[in-house]
Amino acid sequence: MSDVHAGPAGLAHQFEDLEQQHETDTLGIWVFLVTEIMFFGGLFTAYAIYRWFYLPSFEAGSRILNITLGATNTAVLIGSSLTMALSVRSAQLGKRKALIVFLILTMILGGVFLGIKGVEYHDKFVEHIVPGIDFAPQGEVLQHLAPGGLNHAQMYFFFYFAMTGLHALHMIVGMGLLLVLVLRARRGDFSPHYFAPVEVTGLYWHFVDIVWIFLFPLLYLIGGRY
Amino acid sequence: MSSPHVVPLRTYLLVFGALLVLTALTTGVAFINLGPLNTVAAMAIAFTKMLLVLFFFMHLKYSARLMRVVVLAGFFWFALLLALVFADYSTRGFPASSSPAPWSVAAPPTHP
């Protein structure tokens, strides 16, 4: 922020006032998030097409996933969205300590999510259902997957790893951004007049949460558990 | 309105509670056989959860109209992608194994 020009603290000189600056900041990140909708949208569309082609295999594949871990992770991620929203609120109110605490809580919950995801990935390796690398399901897993054809089931797990992997990558990027925010908040960079980095990172984090809100039912639930 | 809207703590906690209840609901519904309605219910609940996150956590409820138009445009474009891709695949009788569209040309019968 340049302070060459007179004006409220945190106002960059090209803007009329703080409100216009705030709208510009959020519009920028929203436009980026629209490109992210299309980025994930390509995968969602491909998933929908292949699910339609190979329905029995996709239903079998989704029944093999661990629904307990999936549902837990959904709750964890929603919790991290709450702490993220409270981070932004603390920044708006100029509560520096609370801001740092909520940012760190968000990072911890993000870490728990990735840890649980790691356990699930590990289970897939143990069960030999990693597509392309080691796809040789055995025993009970094979019984579940066999009816629709193993190649079609392998396609399901390609989607599972691609979609959850891309989502996890977004989480890792988000946690890097959160770390920068913690360091900047400690330095006292943010005030009720200037907290755009916190708000913009928050919007990104919530978007990643929305992606998971759709991945959970699409991958874990709609195969049916009855 | 020089500084952006500060959302009350109560609102955030209520939204958080609603999201958890909906997560439990969608998980529970997966254990009941409703036929094709299972997918409809799962998607409807996910859509509701998305709206809660968009409007409250992402402040769309308190944002300028411009922001809502941008988001709507994004989802509209995604809907176009889905609709046109499905229109394409569903009218070409592809894949061969699934039942072809009624107007597609039937493959000639093979005689052993």
Short mmCIF file of C-alpha atoms in Angstrom, two decimals:
data_model
loop_
_atom_site.label_atom_id
_atom_site.label_comp_id
_atom_site.label_asym_id
_atom_site.label_seq_id
_atom_site.Cartn_x
_atom_site.Cartn_y
_atom_site.Cartn_z
CA MET A 1 0.00 0.00 0.00
CA SER A 2 1.40 3.36 -0.98
CA ASP A 3 0.87 6.24 1.40
CA VAL A 4 2.02 8.90 -1.05
CA HIS A 5 -1.57 9.99 -1.62
CA ALA A 6 -3.75 11.33 1.10
CA GLY A 7 -6.81 9.20 1.94
CA PRO A 8 -8.07 6.65 4.45
CA ALA A 9 -5.51 4.10 5.62
CA GLY A 10 -5.39 1.11 3.29
CA LEU A 11 -6.97 2.91 0.32
CA ALA A 12 -4.96 2.51 -2.88
CA HIS A 13 -4.84 5.73 -4.88
CA GLN A 14 -6.62 4.39 -7.98
CA PHE A 15 -9.89 3.88 -6.04
CA GLU A 16 -12.53 6.42 -5.12
CA ASP A 17 -13.18 4.99 -1.67
CA LEU A 18 -12.80 1.84 0.43
CA GLU A 19 -16.13 0.44 -0.75
CA GLN A 20 -15.09 0.60 -4.40
CA GLN A 21 -11.73 -0.96 -3.53
CA HIS A 22 -13.48 -3.76 -1.61
CA GLU A 23 -15.83 -4.50 -4.53
CA THR A 24 -12.91 -4.58 -6.95
CA ASP A 25 -10.98 -7.02 -4.76
CA THR A 26 -13.90 -9.41 -4.40
CA LEU A 27 -14.93 -9.13 -8.06
CA GLY A 28 -11.40 -10.18 -9.06
CA ILE A 29 -11.48 -13.34 -6.95
CA TRP A 30 -15.04 -14.17 -8.07
CA VAL A 31 -13.95 -14.06 -11.71
CA PHE A 32 -11.09 -16.41 -10.82
CA LEU A 33 -13.55 -18.71 -9.03
CA VAL A 34 -15.74 -18.79 -12.15
CA THR A 35 -12.74 -20.17 -14.07
CA GLU A 36 -12.43 -22.73 -11.26
CA ILE A 37 -16.08 -23.72 -11.76
CA MET A 38 -15.22 -24.52 -15.37
CA PHE A 39 -11.96 -26.27 -14.34
CA PHE A 40 -13.75 -28.66 -11.96
CA GLY A 41 -16.81 -28.56 -14.24
CA GLY A 42 -14.91 -30.44 -16.95
CA LEU A 43 -14.22 -33.27 -14.52
CA PHE A 44 -17.79 -33.28 -13.19
CA THR A 45 -19.13 -33.47 -16.75
CA ALA A 46 -16.79 -36.32 -17.69
CA TYR A 47 -17.77 -38.13 -14.48
CA ALA A 48 -21.48 -37.72 -15.29
CA ILE A 49 -21.00 -39.08 -18.82
CA TYR A 50 -19.00 -42.14 -17.70
CA ARG A 51 -21.33 -42.81 -14.80
CA TRP A 52 -24.17 -42.89 -17.32
CA PHE A 53 -22.19 -45.28 -19.58
CA TYR A 54 -20.97 -47.64 -16.84
CA LEU A 55 -23.60 -47.21 -14.13
CA PRO A 56 -23.32 -50.66 -12.42
CA SER A 57 -19.52 -50.36 -12.11
CA PHE A 58 -19.71 -46.81 -10.84
CA GLU A 59 -22.29 -47.77 -8.21
CA ALA A 60 -20.14 -50.72 -7.17
CA GLY A 61 -17.06 -48.49 -6.96
CA SER A 62 -18.79 -45.93 -4.78
CA ARG A 63 -20.02 -48.64 -2.38
CA ILE A 64 -16.39 -49.61 -1.73
CA LEU A 65 -15.43 -46.13 -0.48
CA ASN A 66 -15.41 -45.59 3.27
CA ILE A 67 -18.59 -43.61 3.94
CA THR A 68 -17.68 -42.94 7.61
CA LEU A 69 -14.40 -41.28 6.67
CA GLY A 70 -16.13 -39.41 3.81
CA ALA A 71 -18.89 -38.03 6.03
CA THR A 72 -16.38 -37.14 8.79
CA ASN A 73 -14.25 -35.27 6.27
CA THR A 74 -17.32 -33.36 5.06
CA ALA A 75 -18.02 -32.23 8.63
CA VAL A 76 -14.34 -31.31 9.15
CA LEU A 77 -14.30 -29.21 5.99
CA ILE A 78 -17.55 -27.44 6.93
CA GLY A 79 -15.97 -26.70 10.31
CA SER A 80 -12.94 -25.20 8.57
CA SER A 81 -15.28 -23.03 6.51
CA LEU A 82 -16.85 -21.75 9.73
CA THR A 83 -13.45 -20.88 11.24
CA MET A 84 -12.47 -19.23 7.94
CA ALA A 85 -15.64 -17.11 8.00
CA LEU A 86 -14.86 -16.20 11.62
CA SER A 87 -11.30 -15.24 10.57
CA VAL A 88 -12.72 -12.74 8.08
CA ARG A 89 -15.13 -11.45 10.72
CA SER A 90 -12.29 -10.99 13.24
CA ALA A 91 -10.29 -9.08 10.62
CA GLN A 92 -13.29 -6.85 9.90
CA LEU A 93 -13.61 -6.07 13.60
CA GLY A 94 -9.86 -5.49 13.98
CA LYS A 95 -9.41 -8.38 16.47
CA ARG A 96 -5.86 -9.44 15.66
CA LYS A 97 -5.53 -12.23 18.24
CA ALA A 98 -8.84 -13.84 17.25
CA LEU A 99 -7.88 -13.53 13.58
CA ILE A 100 -4.64 -15.46 14.16
CA VAL A 101 -6.39 -18.12 16.28
CA PHE A 102 -9.14 -18.72 13.69
CA LEU A 103 -6.65 -18.82 10.82
CA ILE A 104 -4.58 -21.44 12.64
CA LEU A 105 -7.75 -23.43 13.48
CA THR A 106 -8.67 -23.36 9.79
CA MET A 107 -5.22 -24.71 8.92
CA ILE A 108 -5.51 -27.45 11.54
CA LEU A 109 -8.93 -28.56 10.23
CA GLY A 110 -7.54 -28.47 6.68
CA GLY A 111 -4.68 -30.67 7.89
CA VAL A 112 -7.14 -33.11 9.52
CA PHE A 113 -9.04 -33.31 6.22
CA LEU A 114 -5.87 -34.09 4.26
CA GLY A 115 -4.80 -36.62 6.91
CA ILE A 116 -8.10 -38.51 6.66
CA LYS A 117 -7.84 -38.32 2.85
CA GLY A 118 -4.34 -39.79 3.17
CA VAL A 119 -5.70 -42.71 5.24
CA GLU A 120 -8.30 -43.35 2.52
CA TYR A 121 -5.66 -43.25 -0.23
CA HIS A 122 -3.54 -45.66 1.83
CA ASP A 123 -6.49 -48.06 2.12
CA LYS A 124 -6.87 -48.00 -1.67
CA PHE A 125 -3.23 -49.03 -2.07
CA VAL A 126 -3.68 -51.83 0.47
CA GLU A 127 -6.78 -53.05 -1.38
CA HIS A 128 -4.99 -52.85 -4.78
CA ILE A 129 -7.56 -50.50 -6.25
CA VAL A 130 -5.25 -47.76 -7.50
CA PRO A 131 -6.03 -47.36 -11.20
CA GLY A 132 -3.16 -47.47 -13.66
CA ILE A 133 -0.60 -48.40 -11.00
CA ASP A 134 -1.99 -51.39 -9.13
CA PHE A 135 -5.52 -52.33 -10.07
CA ALA A 136 -5.94 -55.94 -8.99
CA PRO A 137 -8.75 -56.06 -6.44
CA GLN A 138 -8.98 -59.25 -4.43
CA GLY A 139 -11.37 -61.10 -2.16
CA GLU A 140 -14.45 -59.23 -1.05
CA VAL A 141 -13.55 -56.08 -2.98
CA LEU A 142 -13.34 -58.11 -6.19
CA GLN A 143 -16.77 -59.64 -5.42
CA HIS A 144 -18.20 -56.14 -5.23
CA LEU A 145 -16.55 -54.84 -8.38
CA ALA A 146 -16.86 -57.87 -10.64
CA PRO A 147 -20.51 -57.59 -11.86
CA GLY A 148 -20.02 -54.45 -13.95
CA GLY A 149 -16.62 -55.36 -15.33
CA LEU A 150 -13.23 -54.53 -13.87
CA ASN A 151 -12.16 -52.05 -16.55
CA HIS A 152 -15.26 -49.99 -15.96
CA ALA A 153 -14.64 -50.09 -12.22
CA GLN A 154 -11.08 -48.94 -12.87
CA MET A 155 -12.53 -45.95 -14.75
CA TYR A 156 -14.49 -45.05 -11.63
CA PHE A 157 -11.32 -45.04 -9.56
CA PHE A 158 -9.53 -42.89 -12.15
CA PHE A 159 -12.24 -40.32 -11.53
CA TYR A 160 -12.08 -40.83 -7.78
CA PHE A 161 -8.35 -40.11 -7.64
CA ALA A 162 -8.40 -37.31 -10.22
CA MET A 163 -11.27 -35.42 -8.57
CA THR A 164 -10.27 -35.88 -4.92
CA GLY A 165 -6.62 -35.34 -5.89
CA LEU A 166 -7.32 -32.05 -7.63
CA HIS A 167 -9.45 -31.03 -4.66
CA ALA A 168 -6.67 -31.96 -2.22
CA LEU A 169 -4.20 -29.95 -4.30
CA HIS A 170 -6.47 -26.93 -3.90
CA MET A 171 -6.53 -27.52 -0.15
CA ILE A 172 -2.72 -27.63 -0.03
CA VAL A 173 -2.55 -24.34 -1.96
CA GLY A 174 -5.14 -22.88 0.43
CA MET A 175 -3.11 -23.94 3.47
CA GLY A 176 -0.05 -22.20 2.00
CA LEU A 177 -2.12 -19.03 1.58
CA LEU A 178 -3.37 -19.34 5.18
CA LEU A 179 0.21 -19.62 6.46
CA VAL A 180 1.09 -16.36 4.68
CA LEU A 181 -2.00 -14.74 6.26
CA VAL A 182 -0.96 -15.89 9.77
CA LEU A 183 2.51 -14.38 9.29
CA ARG A 184 1.08 -11.14 7.92
CA ALA A 185 -1.52 -10.93 10.70
CA ARG A 186 1.23 -11.37 13.30
CA ARG A 187 3.11 -8.51 11.66
CA GLY A 188 -0.03 -6.39 12.03
CA ASP A 189 -0.73 -5.95 8.31
CA PHE A 190 -4.51 -6.06 8.64
CA SER A 191 -7.01 -3.56 9.99
CA PRO A 192 -10.78 -3.01 9.67
CA HIS A 193 -9.87 -0.84 6.65
CA TYR A 194 -7.53 -3.29 4.99
CA PHE A 195 -8.21 -7.03 5.17
CA ALA A 196 -8.69 -7.88 1.49
CA PRO A 197 -6.15 -10.75 1.51
CA VAL A 198 -8.08 -12.44 4.35
CA GLU A 199 -11.43 -12.00 2.61
CA VAL A 200 -10.14 -13.13 -0.79
CA THR A 201 -8.44 -16.22 0.66
CA GLY A 202 -11.68 -16.93 2.53
CA LEU A 203 -13.68 -16.90 -0.72
CA TYR A 204 -11.20 -19.34 -2.25
CA TRP A 205 -11.38 -21.62 0.81
CA HIS A 206 -15.19 -21.66 0.79
CA PHE A 207 -15.18 -22.46 -2.93
CA VAL A 208 -12.97 -25.50 -2.29
CA ASP A 209 -15.50 -26.49 0.40
CA ILE A 210 -18.33 -26.26 -2.17
CA VAL A 211 -16.42 -28.56 -4.53
CA TRP A 212 -16.23 -31.16 -1.75
CA ILE A 213 -19.94 -30.66 -0.94
CA PHE A 214 -20.59 -32.07 -4.44
CA LEU A 215 -17.77 -34.63 -4.51
CA PHE A 216 -19.05 -36.31 -1.33
CA PRO A 217 -22.50 -37.32 -2.65
CA LEU A 218 -21.28 -37.95 -6.21
CA LEU A 219 -18.43 -40.26 -5.20
CA TYR A 220 -19.56 -41.77 -1.89
CA LEU A 221 -23.35 -41.68 -1.70
CA ILE A 222 -25.29 -42.04 -4.93
CA GLY A 223 -24.17 -45.62 -5.49
CA GLY A 224 -26.55 -46.48 -2.63
CA ARG A 225 -25.67 -48.12 0.68
CA TYR A 226 -28.81 -50.15 1.27
CA MET B 1 -21.69 1.78 3.87
CA SER B 2 -17.99 2.64 3.82
CA SER B 3 -16.90 -0.59 5.48
CA PRO B 4 -18.28 -3.96 4.35
CA HIS B 5 -21.07 -5.68 6.20
CA VAL B 6 -20.09 -7.58 9.35
CA VAL B 7 -22.24 -10.73 9.59
CA PRO B 8 -23.55 -11.51 13.12
CA LEU B 9 -21.87 -14.45 14.86
CA ARG B 10 -25.29 -16.09 15.34
CA THR B 11 -25.85 -16.24 11.58
CA TYR B 12 -22.54 -18.03 10.98
CA LEU B 13 -23.27 -20.56 13.74
CA LEU B 14 -26.79 -21.22 12.43
CA VAL B 15 -25.47 -21.78 8.90
CA PHE B 16 -22.78 -24.10 10.27
CA GLY B 17 -25.43 -26.08 12.17
CA ALA B 18 -27.66 -26.29 9.09
CA LEU B 19 -24.73 -27.56 6.98
CA LEU B 20 -23.96 -30.30 9.53
CA VAL B 21 -27.63 -31.36 9.71
CA LEU B 22 -27.81 -31.52 5.91
CA THR B 23 -24.61 -33.60 5.80
CA ALA B 24 -26.11 -36.08 8.29
CA LEU B 25 -29.37 -36.09 6.29
CA THR B 26 -27.72 -36.80 2.93
CA THR B 27 -25.60 -39.57 4.48
CA GLY B 28 -28.70 -41.09 6.08
CA VAL B 29 -30.73 -40.98 2.87
CA ALA B 30 -28.02 -43.01 1.10
CA PHE B 31 -28.98 -45.97 3.33
CA ILE B 32 -32.63 -45.93 2.24
CA ASN B 33 -33.60 -47.30 -1.16
CA LEU B 34 -35.58 -44.62 -2.99
CA GLY B 35 -34.64 -45.73 -6.50
CA PRO B 36 -33.67 -42.87 -8.80
CA LEU B 37 -34.83 -40.43 -6.12
CA ASN B 38 -31.64 -41.18 -4.15
CA THR B 39 -29.60 -39.26 -6.70
CA VAL B 40 -32.17 -36.46 -6.85
CA ALA B 41 -32.19 -36.12 -3.05
CA ALA B 42 -28.37 -36.15 -2.81
CA MET B 43 -28.04 -33.47 -5.49
CA ALA B 44 -30.84 -31.33 -4.03
CA ILE B 45 -29.19 -31.41 -0.58
CA ALA B 46 -25.76 -30.62 -2.06
CA PHE B 47 -27.29 -27.71 -3.98
CA THR B 48 -28.92 -26.36 -0.80
CA LYS B 49 -25.61 -26.63 1.05
CA MET B 50 -23.87 -24.79 -1.78
CA LEU B 51 -26.40 -21.95 -1.61
CA LEU B 52 -25.89 -21.64 2.17
CA VAL B 53 -22.11 -21.40 1.71
CA LEU B 54 -22.41 -18.97 -1.22
CA PHE B 55 -24.89 -16.61 0.38
CA PHE B 56 -23.64 -16.55 3.99
CA PHE B 57 -20.01 -17.72 4.25
CA MET B 58 -19.13 -16.11 0.91
CA HIS B 59 -21.24 -13.01 1.66
CA LEU B 60 -23.19 -13.12 -1.60
CA LYS B 61 -26.29 -12.09 0.35
CA TYR B 62 -24.55 -8.86 1.33
CA SER B 63 -22.61 -8.30 -1.92
CA ALA B 64 -23.27 -5.99 -4.83
CA ARG B 65 -25.56 -7.28 -7.57
CA LEU B 66 -22.57 -7.39 -9.92
CA MET B 67 -21.06 -10.20 -7.85
CA ARG B 68 -24.24 -12.28 -8.05
CA VAL B 69 -24.38 -11.82 -11.83
CA VAL B 70 -20.78 -13.01 -12.19
CA VAL B 71 -21.46 -16.14 -10.10
CA LEU B 72 -24.70 -16.84 -11.94
CA ALA B 73 -22.88 -16.48 -15.28
CA GLY B 74 -20.31 -19.04 -14.11
CA PHE B 75 -22.95 -21.63 -13.20
CA PHE B 76 -24.96 -20.88 -16.35
CA TRP B 77 -21.86 -21.58 -18.45
CA PHE B 78 -21.33 -24.87 -16.61
CA ALA B 79 -24.99 -25.77 -17.23
CA LEU B 80 -24.41 -25.14 -20.94
CA LEU B 81 -21.40 -27.46 -20.87
CA LEU B 82 -23.44 -30.23 -19.22
CA ALA B 83 -26.52 -29.77 -21.42
CA LEU B 84 -24.68 -29.70 -24.75
CA VAL B 85 -22.32 -32.58 -23.91
CA PHE B 86 -25.29 -34.73 -22.87
CA ALA B 87 -27.29 -33.65 -25.93
CA ASP B 88 -24.36 -34.78 -28.07
CA TYR B 89 -23.73 -38.16 -26.46
CA SER B 90 -27.40 -39.06 -26.01
CA THR B 91 -28.22 -38.56 -29.70
CA ARG B 92 -25.34 -40.58 -31.18
CA GLY B 93 -26.26 -44.00 -29.79
CA PHE B 94 -23.00 -44.10 -27.87
CA PRO B 95 -21.71 -46.20 -26.19
CA ALA B 96 -22.74 -49.12 -28.36
CA SER B 97 -23.50 -51.30 -25.33
CA SER B 98 -26.20 -49.05 -23.89
CA SER B 99 -29.58 -48.78 -25.53
CA PRO B 100 -29.37 -46.42 -28.52
CA ALA B 101 -31.63 -43.42 -28.90
CA PRO B 102 -34.94 -44.35 -30.62
CA TRP B 103 -34.08 -42.38 -33.75
CA SER B 104 -30.57 -43.77 -34.17
CA VAL B 105 -29.90 -46.31 -36.89
CA ALA B 106 -29.94 -49.85 -35.58
CA ALA B 107 -26.87 -51.97 -36.22
CA PRO B 108 -27.51 -54.75 -38.77
CA PRO B 109 -28.17 -58.09 -37.08
CA THR B 110 -25.21 -60.43 -37.08
CA HIS B 111 -25.81 -64.00 -38.15
CA PRO B 112 -23.72 -66.69 -36.58
#
